[in-house]
XYZ file of C-alpha atoms in Angstrom:
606
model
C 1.795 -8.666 18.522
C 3.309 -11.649 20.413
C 0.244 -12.795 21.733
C -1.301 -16.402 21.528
C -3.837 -16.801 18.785
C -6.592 -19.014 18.960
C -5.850 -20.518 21.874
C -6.023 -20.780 25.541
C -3.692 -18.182 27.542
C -1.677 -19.230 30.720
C -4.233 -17.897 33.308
C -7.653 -19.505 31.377
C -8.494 -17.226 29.110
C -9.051 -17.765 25.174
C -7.964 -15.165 23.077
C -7.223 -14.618 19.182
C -6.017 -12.027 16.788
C -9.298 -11.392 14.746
C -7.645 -11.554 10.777
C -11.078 -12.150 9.669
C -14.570 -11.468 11.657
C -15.762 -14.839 10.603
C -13.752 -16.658 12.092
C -14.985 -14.867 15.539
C -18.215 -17.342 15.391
C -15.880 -19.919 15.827
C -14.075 -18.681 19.085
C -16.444 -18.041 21.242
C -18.666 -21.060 22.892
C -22.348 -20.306 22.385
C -23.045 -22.860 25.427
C -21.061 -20.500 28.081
C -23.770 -17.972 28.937
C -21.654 -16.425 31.792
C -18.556 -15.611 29.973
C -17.299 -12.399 29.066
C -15.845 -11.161 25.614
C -13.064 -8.540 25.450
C -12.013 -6.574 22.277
C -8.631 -4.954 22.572
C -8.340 -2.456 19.904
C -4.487 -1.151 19.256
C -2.506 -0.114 16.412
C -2.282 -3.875 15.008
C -5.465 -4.241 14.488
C -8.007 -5.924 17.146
C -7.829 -8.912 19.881
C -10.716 -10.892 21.175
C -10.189 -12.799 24.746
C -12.979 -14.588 26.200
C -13.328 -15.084 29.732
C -15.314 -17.485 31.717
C -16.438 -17.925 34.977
C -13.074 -18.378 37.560
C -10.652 -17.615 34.240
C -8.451 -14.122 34.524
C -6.372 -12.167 31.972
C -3.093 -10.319 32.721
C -2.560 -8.008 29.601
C 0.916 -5.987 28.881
C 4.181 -5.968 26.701
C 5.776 -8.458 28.950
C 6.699 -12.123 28.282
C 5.041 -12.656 31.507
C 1.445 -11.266 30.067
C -1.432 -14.163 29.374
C -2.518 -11.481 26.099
C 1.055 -9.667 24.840
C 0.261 -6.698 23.400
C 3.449 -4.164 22.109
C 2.418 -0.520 22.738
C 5.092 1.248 24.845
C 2.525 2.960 26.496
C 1.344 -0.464 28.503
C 3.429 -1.545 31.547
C 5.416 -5.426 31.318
C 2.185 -6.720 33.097
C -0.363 -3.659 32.984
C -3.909 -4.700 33.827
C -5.972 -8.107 34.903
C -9.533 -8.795 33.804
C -10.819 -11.631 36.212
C -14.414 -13.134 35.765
C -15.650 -14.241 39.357
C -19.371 -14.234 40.824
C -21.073 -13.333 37.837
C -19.071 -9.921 37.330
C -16.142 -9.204 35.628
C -13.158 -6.890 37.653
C -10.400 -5.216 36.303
C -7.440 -4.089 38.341
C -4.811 -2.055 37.550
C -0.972 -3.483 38.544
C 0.589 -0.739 39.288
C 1.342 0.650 35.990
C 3.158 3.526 34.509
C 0.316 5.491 32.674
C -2.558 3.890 34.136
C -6.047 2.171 33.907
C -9.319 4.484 33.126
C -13.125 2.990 32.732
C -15.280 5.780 31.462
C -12.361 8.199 31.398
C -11.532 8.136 35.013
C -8.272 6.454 36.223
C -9.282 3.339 38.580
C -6.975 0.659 40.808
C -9.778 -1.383 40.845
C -13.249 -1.910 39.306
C -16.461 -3.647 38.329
C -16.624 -3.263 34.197
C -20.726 -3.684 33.675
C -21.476 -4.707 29.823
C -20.707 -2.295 26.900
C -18.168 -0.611 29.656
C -15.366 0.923 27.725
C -11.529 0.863 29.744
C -8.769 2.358 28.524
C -5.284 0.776 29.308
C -2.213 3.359 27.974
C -3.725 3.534 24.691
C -5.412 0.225 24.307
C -8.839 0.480 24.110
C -10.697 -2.151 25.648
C -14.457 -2.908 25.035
C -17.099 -5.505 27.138
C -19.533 -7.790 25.788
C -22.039 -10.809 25.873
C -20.529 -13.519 23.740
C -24.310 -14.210 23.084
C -24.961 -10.129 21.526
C -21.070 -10.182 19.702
C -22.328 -9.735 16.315
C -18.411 -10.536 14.047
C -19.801 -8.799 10.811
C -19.283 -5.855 12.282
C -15.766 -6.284 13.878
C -13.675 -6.972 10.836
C -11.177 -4.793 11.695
C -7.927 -6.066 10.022
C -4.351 -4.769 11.207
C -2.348 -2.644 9.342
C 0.198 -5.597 8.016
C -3.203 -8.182 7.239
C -4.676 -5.178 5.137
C -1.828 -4.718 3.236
C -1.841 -8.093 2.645
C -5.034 -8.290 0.783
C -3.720 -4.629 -0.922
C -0.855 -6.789 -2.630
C -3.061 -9.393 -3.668
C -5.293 -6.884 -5.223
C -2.614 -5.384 -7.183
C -1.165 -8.510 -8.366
C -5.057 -9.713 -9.425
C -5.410 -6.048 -11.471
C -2.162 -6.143 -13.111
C -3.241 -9.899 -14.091
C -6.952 -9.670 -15.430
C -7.006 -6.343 -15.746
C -9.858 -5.203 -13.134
C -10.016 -1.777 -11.372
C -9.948 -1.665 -7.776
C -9.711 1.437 -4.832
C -8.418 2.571 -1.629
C -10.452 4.521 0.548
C -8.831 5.943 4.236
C -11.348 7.635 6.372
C -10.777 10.033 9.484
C -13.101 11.404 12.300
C -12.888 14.987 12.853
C -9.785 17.074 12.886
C -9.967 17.811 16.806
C -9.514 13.969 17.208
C -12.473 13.858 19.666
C -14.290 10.499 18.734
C -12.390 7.239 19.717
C -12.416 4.965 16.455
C -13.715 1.831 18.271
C -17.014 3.663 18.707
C -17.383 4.304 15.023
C -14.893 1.276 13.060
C -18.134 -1.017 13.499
C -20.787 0.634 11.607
C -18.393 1.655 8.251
C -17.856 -2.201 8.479
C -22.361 -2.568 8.113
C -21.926 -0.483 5.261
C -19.567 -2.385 3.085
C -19.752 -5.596 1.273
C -18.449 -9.094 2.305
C -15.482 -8.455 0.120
C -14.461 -5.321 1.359
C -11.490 -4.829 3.531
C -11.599 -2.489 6.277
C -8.288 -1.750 8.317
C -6.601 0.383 11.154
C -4.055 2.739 9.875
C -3.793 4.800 13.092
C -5.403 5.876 16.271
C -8.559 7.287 14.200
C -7.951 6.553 10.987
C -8.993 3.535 9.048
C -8.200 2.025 5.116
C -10.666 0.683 3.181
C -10.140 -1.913 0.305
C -13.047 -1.793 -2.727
C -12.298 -4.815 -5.040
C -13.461 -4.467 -8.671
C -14.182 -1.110 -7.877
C -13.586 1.717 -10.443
C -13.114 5.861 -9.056
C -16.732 6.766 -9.756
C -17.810 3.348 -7.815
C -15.328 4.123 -5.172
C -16.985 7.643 -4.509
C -20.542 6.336 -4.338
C -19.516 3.879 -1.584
C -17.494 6.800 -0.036
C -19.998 9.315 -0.043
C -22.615 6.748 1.341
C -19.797 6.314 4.271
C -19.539 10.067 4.838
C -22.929 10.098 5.148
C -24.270 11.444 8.571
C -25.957 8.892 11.031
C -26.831 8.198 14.442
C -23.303 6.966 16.358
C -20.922 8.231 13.258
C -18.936 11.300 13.760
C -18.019 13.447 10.532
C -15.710 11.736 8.578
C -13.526 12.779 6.450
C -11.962 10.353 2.779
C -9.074 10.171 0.700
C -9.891 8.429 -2.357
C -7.215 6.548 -4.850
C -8.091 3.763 -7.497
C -6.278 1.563 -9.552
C -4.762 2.173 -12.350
C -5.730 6.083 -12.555
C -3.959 6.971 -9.226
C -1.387 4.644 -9.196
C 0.101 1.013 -10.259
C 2.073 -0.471 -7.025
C 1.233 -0.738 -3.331
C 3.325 1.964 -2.161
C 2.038 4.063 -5.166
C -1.555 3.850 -3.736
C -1.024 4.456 -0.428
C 0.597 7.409 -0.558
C -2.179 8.593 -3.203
C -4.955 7.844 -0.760
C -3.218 9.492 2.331
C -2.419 12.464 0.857
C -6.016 12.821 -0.303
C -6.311 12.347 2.838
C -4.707 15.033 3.663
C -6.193 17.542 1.635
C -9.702 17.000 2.965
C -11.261 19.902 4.709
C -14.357 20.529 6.982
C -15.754 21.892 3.830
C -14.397 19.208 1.469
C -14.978 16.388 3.326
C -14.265 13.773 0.193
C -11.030 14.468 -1.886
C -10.032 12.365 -4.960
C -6.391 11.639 -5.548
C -4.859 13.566 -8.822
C -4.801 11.340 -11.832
C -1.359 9.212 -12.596
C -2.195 9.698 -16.456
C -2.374 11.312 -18.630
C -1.623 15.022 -17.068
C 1.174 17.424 -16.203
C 3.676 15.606 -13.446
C 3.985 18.701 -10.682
C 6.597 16.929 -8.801
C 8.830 19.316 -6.925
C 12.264 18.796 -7.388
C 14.246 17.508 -4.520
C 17.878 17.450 -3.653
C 19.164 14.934 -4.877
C 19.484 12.414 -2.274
C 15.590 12.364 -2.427
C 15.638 10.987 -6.266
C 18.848 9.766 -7.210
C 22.652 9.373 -5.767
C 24.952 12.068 -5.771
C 26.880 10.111 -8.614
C 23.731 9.888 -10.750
C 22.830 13.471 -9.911
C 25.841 14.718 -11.495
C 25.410 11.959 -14.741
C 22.034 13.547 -14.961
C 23.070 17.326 -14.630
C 25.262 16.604 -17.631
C 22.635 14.463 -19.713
C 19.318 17.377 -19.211
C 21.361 19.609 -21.357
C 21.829 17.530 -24.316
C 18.786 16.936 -26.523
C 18.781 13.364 -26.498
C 16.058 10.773 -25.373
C 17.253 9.185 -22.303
C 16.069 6.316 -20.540
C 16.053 5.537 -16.670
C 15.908 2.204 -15.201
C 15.564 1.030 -11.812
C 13.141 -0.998 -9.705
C 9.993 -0.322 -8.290
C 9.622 3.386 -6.010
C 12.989 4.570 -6.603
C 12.363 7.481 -8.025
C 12.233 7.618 -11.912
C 9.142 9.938 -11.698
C 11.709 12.526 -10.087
C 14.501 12.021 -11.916
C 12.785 13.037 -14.936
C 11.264 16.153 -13.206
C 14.549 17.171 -12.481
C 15.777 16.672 -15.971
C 13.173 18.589 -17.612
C 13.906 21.232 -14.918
C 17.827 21.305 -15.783
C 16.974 21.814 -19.779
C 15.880 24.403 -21.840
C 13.177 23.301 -21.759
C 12.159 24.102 -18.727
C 9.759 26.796 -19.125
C 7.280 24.566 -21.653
C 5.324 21.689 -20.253
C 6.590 18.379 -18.621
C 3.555 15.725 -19.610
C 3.568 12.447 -18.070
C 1.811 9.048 -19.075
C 1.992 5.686 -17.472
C 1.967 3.615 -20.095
C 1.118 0.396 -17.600
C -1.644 2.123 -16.545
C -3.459 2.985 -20.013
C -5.978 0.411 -21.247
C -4.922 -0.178 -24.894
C -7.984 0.850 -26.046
C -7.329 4.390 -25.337
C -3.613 4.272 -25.166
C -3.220 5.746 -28.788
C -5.806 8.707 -28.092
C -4.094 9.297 -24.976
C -0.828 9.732 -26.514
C -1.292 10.916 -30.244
C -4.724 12.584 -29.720
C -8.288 12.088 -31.265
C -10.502 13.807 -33.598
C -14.544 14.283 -32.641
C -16.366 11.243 -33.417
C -13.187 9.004 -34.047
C -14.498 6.490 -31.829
C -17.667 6.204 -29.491
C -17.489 8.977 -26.621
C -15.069 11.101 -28.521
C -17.942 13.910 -28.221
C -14.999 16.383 -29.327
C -11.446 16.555 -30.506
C -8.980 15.938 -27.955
C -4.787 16.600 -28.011
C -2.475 13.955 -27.117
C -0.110 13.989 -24.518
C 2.632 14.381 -27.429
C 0.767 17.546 -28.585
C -0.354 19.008 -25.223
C 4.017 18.867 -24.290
C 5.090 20.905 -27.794
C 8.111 22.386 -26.845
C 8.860 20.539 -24.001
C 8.875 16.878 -22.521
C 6.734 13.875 -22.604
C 7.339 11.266 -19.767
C 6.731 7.983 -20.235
C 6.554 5.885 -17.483
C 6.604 1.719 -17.536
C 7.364 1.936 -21.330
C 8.011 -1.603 -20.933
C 4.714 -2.579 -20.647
C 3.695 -0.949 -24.191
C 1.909 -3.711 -26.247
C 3.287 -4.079 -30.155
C 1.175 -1.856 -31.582
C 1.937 0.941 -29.674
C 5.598 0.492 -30.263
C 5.423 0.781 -33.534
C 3.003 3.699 -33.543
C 5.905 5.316 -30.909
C 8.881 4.796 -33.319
C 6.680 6.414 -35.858
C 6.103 9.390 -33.867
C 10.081 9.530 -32.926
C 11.295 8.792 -36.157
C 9.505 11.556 -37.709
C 8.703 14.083 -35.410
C 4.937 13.901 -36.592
C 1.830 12.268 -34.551
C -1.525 11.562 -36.554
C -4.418 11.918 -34.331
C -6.802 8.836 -34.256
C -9.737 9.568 -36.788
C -7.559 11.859 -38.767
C -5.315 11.566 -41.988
C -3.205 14.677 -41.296
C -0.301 14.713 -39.580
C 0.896 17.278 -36.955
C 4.838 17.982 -36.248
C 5.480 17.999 -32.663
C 8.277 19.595 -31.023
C 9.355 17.100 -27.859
C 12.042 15.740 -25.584
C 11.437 12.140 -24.097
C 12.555 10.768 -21.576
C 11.387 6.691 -20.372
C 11.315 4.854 -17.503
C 10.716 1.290 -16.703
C 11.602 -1.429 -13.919
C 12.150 -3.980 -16.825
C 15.062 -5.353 -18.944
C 13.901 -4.101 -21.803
C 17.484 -6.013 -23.752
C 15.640 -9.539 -21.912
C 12.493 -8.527 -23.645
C 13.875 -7.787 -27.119
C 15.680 -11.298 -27.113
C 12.432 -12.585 -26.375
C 10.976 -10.659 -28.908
C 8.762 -8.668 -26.601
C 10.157 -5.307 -26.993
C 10.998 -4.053 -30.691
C 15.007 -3.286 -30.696
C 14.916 -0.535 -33.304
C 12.533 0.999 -30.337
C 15.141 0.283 -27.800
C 17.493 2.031 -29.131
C 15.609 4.901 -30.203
C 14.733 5.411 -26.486
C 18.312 4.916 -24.556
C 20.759 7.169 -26.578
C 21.782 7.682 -22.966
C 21.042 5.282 -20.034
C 20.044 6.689 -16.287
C 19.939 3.891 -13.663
C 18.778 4.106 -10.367
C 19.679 1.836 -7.560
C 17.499 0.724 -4.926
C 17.558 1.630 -1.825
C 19.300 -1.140 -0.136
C 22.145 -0.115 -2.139
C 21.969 3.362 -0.589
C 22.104 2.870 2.883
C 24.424 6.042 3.526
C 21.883 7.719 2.634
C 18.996 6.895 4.614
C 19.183 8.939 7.268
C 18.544 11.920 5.343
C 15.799 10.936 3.607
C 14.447 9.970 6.822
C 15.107 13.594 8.245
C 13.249 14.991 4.433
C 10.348 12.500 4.934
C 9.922 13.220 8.474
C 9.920 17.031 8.367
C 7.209 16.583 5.371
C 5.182 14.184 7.248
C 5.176 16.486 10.475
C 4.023 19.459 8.620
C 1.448 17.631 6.948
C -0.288 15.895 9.873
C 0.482 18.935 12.525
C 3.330 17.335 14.563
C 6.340 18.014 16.107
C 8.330 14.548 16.259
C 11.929 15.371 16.329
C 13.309 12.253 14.711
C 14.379 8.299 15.123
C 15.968 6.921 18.194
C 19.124 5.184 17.325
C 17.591 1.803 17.409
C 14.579 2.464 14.695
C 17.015 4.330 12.938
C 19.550 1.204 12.579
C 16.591 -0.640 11.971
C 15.237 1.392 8.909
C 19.050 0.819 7.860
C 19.128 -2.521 7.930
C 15.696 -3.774 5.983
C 15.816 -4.172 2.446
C 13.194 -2.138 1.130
C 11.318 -3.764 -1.306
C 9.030 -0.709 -1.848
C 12.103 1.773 -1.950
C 12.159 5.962 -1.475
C 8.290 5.119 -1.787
C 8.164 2.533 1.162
C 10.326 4.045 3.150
C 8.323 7.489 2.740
C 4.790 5.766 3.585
C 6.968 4.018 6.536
C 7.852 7.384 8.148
C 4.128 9.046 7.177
C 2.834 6.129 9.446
C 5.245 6.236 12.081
C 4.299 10.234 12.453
C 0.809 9.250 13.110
C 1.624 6.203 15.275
C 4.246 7.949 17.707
C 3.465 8.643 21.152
C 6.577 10.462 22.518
C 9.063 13.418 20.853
C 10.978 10.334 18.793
C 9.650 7.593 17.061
C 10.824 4.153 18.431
C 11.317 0.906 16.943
C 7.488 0.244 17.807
C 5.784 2.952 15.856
C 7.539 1.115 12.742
C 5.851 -2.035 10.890
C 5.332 -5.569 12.275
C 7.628 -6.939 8.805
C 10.284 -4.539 9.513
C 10.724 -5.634 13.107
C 10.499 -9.363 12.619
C 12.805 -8.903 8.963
C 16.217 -10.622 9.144
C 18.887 -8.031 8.427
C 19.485 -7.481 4.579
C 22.585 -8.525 2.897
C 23.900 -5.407 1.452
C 26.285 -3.297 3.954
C 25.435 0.206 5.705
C 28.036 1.903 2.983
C 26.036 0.202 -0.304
C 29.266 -1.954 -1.727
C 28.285 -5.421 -2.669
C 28.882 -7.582 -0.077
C 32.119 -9.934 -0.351
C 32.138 -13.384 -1.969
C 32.658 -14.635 1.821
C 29.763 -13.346 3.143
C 26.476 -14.962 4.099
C 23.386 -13.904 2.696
C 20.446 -13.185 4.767
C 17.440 -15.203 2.707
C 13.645 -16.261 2.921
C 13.251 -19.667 3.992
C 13.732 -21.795 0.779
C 9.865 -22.949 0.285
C 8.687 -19.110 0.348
C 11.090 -18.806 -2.242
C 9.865 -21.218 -4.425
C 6.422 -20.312 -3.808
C 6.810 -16.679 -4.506
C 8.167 -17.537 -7.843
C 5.922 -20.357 -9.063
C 3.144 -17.670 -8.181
C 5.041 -15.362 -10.161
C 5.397 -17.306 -13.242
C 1.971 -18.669 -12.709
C 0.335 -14.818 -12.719
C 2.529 -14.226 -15.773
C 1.634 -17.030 -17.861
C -2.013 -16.542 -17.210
C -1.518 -12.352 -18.133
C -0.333 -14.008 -21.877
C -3.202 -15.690 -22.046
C -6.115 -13.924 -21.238
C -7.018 -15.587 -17.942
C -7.047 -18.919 -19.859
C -6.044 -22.057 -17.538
C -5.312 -24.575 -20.348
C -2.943 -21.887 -22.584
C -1.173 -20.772 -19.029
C -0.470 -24.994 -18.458
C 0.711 -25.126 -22.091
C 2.733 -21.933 -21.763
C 4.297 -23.299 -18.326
C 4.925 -27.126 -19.821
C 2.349 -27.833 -16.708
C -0.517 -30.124 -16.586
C -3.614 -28.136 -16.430
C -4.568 -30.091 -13.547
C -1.693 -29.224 -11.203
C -2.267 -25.251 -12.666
C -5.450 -25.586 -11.125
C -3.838 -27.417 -7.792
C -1.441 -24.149 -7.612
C -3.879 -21.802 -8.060
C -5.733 -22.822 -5.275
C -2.925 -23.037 -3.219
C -1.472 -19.829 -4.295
C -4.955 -18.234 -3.617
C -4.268 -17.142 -6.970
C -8.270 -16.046 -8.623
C -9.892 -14.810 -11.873
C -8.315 -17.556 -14.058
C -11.270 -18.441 -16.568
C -12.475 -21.932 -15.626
C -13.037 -24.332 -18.687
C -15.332 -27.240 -18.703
């Protein structure tokens, strides 16, 4: 979207990208009884343009459009609205695929109020400024909603508080236009609930401090019938059960999604932890690079404990599936625990087991993960974020080959391979005496790292090609691929997110697509306006003579103060005066940054 916000376009018109319905009250002039509001709904989110008497509006993808709108299936300069006599016209200017009020395709027409026009696949609804109600029209894009998704994550990894994802679809034949039924989800959610566009007729719902059994109460009051609401359908994911990152929790919630049914209109994402890890095995250009593939083919005979290291979504999760799938071991069970996820009040139960009454709600005794995996392998994921205590009690358990379950004296041998993961420098945290060394080495006898993505670019056309055939099959299309200028595109962006990003990238772009190939504008709004990465197409490391592509130098600095801030106040509870002491900060400018950072739940002290 290239379109002014907030202000006045070229032919009169006032228009603005609605971020947040409040701001809607605002905009539009309660004194200007004639004029005309216009909400453009597209796959960005939603536009409001007022018109008043005299004023017109050209809309397209042209630079010569008052509202600039880019969806390849408007023309440069597609439609004008024009306000004149008391009623409002729109005319189409000779474009490609046409203008259509109540369905029927029109060169030129009166639009009464509540008339609905569609222009390519811009939807385009009429109102009285004076009936606009902006409650109900907060209707983010899909880049603002995953805006507020990251600062959710960061504020749960922080203070520790649950929060879900909900994405709802109309019926499976597609025939109910989301603009007719966005509105009332958004009169059944809170103030601080996010709702979002994630496609033609599909929306994503944010639940802050919202647990799964919360989330499904607000879902199932969503999928409830009512007058104007079509059957719906929900995908339900929830932090930290279904997943710890962004790109985790997306792809949890759309494949629930995806499994929903006529008959099972509500479907719950499977649990991150504690449970068996059914990941398929890929080739392995899906998990790891060929080099690495052939480290780990070696490695899943041996009997040692390995460790793999690499950011964020690169695939650790499959890497060890396809270890325990190259061992003997393969025909006992692969059992997988975040250990970021696991409150530490339960994190010992969850691994080592409990007896009945060991604690309150331990109605019956209950194997660990390290018992429920005899024979075979125990994953554990983010070991980096174990607290002391459960290091220790993990050395224990590898040290001896015995667990004790919590509420019990006797100790159990247990027969298991394991294999960790984590995004961290686990030798940075020993030297800081965060991670127990003895521990360390107990865990890498043999060292697996993965390398991002942007280090991988040879190799991102085929997992394009993977992702795409799995995202066609799974929403019933038939897209045949990239053009060459999305695909150079997708080969040039850095990936923060990784094989995960990338993956939730493509699953969006299938839904998005209009045509046989998706195009450079069925892909995000940050990868199109993202300067080039630094790393080159073949994944060496550029040459000390090259320039790197960077952030401006303020959103640098920001993005790490913010960072150390968050940290600082994770050591110390939420407490603003310990975070200034730990940061050699006045707790006065803590409390300056905080607000500027947008950074909440920091305990305020009198």
């Amino acid at each position: 979207m290239n379109g002014p916000t907030g202000g006045r376009a070229p032919g009169g018109a006032r228009t603005m990208r609605l971020g947040d319905a409040t701001r809607a009250a605002e905009f539009i002039d309660p004194l200007a009884a004639e004029q005309r509001l216009l909400l453009f709904y597209h796959r960005d989110g939603l536009e409001l343009a007022t018109l008043r008497p005299g004023e017109q509006l050209v809309v397209g993808r042209g630079e010569l459009a008052n509202l600039r709108i880019e969806e390849s299936s408007l023309s440069r300069q597609h439609a004008c609205f024009r306000l004149a006599a008391g009623e409002l016209w729109v005319e189409d200017l000779g474009s490609t695929n046409g203008t259509r009020v109540g369905g029927a395709p029109v060169a030129r027409s009166v639009l009464p109020l509540g008339a609905e026009v569609q222009i390519g696949t811009v939807t385009v609804e009429v109102q009285a400024p004076a009936t606009f109600e902006p409650r109900r029209y907060g209707l983010l894009g899909h880049e603002a909603f995953l805006a507020f998704l990251e600062d959710e994550v960061l504020r749960a990894r922080t203070f520790g508080e649950p929060f879900a994802l909900l994405q709802l679809a109309g019926p499976l034949d597609g025939a109910s236009r989301l603009p007719r039924w966005a509105p009332l989800l958004r009169e059944a959610l809170r103030p601080v609930d996010r709702l979002g566009r994630y496609g033609p007729e599909t929306v994503e719902v944010l639940l802050p401090h919202t647990d799964t059994e919360g989330a499904r109460v607000v879902a199932e009051r969503l999928l409830a019938p009512r007058a104007g609401l079509p059957p719906l359908r929900c995908g339900l994911a929830s932090w930290p059960e279904h997943g710890t990152d962004l790109e985790a929790l997306l792809a949890a919630s759309r494949a629930a999604l995806l499994a929903t049914s006529e008959a099972e209109t509500l479907h719950v994402a499977p649990a991150h932890w504690p449970g068996t890890l059914s990941l398929e095995v890929r080739p392995p250009a899906e998990s790891v690079t060929e080099a690495a593939a052939r480290k780990l083919a070696r490695i899943a005979a041996a009997e040692i404990s390995v460790l793999i290291v690499g950011e964020t979504g690169v695939g650790k999760e499959r890497a060890a599936a396809a270890i325990h799938a190259q061992s003997a071991r393969v025909g006992r069970p692969l059992v997988a625990v975040n250990c970021g996820a696991l409150p530490a009040a339960l994190l010992e139960s969850t691994l080592f087991g409990h007896e009945r009454g060991a604690f309150t709600g331990a109605e019956r005794t209950r194997p660990g993960v390290f018992e429920s995996a005899e024979g075979g392998t125990v994953f554990l994921d983010e070991v980096g974020e174990l607290s002391p205590a459960a290091q220790a009690a993990l050395l224990r358990v590898l040290e001896t080959k015995r667990v004790t379950r919590v509420g019990s004296s006797a100790e159990l041998a247990v027969d298991v391979r394991v294999v960790a993961a984590t995004h961290r420098d686990l030798e940075a945290m020993v030297r800081r005496g965060e991670f127990r060394e003895d521990l360390l080495y107990r865990l890498n006898a043999v060292t697996l790292e993965l390398p991002p993505l942007r280090a991988r670019r040879a190799e991102i056309e085929a997992l394009v090609q993977a992702f795409l055939a799995a995202a066609n099959q799974a929403n019933g299309r038939t897209l045949e691929g990239l053009d060459p200028a999305a695909l150079a595109l997708l080969q040039s962006y850095a990936w923060p997110g990784n094989l995960r990003e990338l993956r939730n990238v493509i699953e969006r772009a299938v839904v998005l697509a209009e045509g046989p190939l998706i195009t450079v504008e069925d892909l995000p709004e940050r990868l199109r306006k993202a300067p080039p990465a630094s790393a080159p197409p073949d994944g060496s490391a550029p040459d000390s003579g090259s320039t790197l592509s960077l952030a401006p130098f303020n959103e640098q600095v920001e993005r790490f103060e913010s960072a150390l801030i968050v940290d600082a106040l994770r050591q110390s509870g939420g407490n603003q005066s310990e975070a200034a002491r730990l940061l050699h900060m006045p707790r006065r400018t803590l409390i300056n940054k905080l607000k500027a950072y947008g950074i909440r739940g920091a305990q305020e002290e009198s």
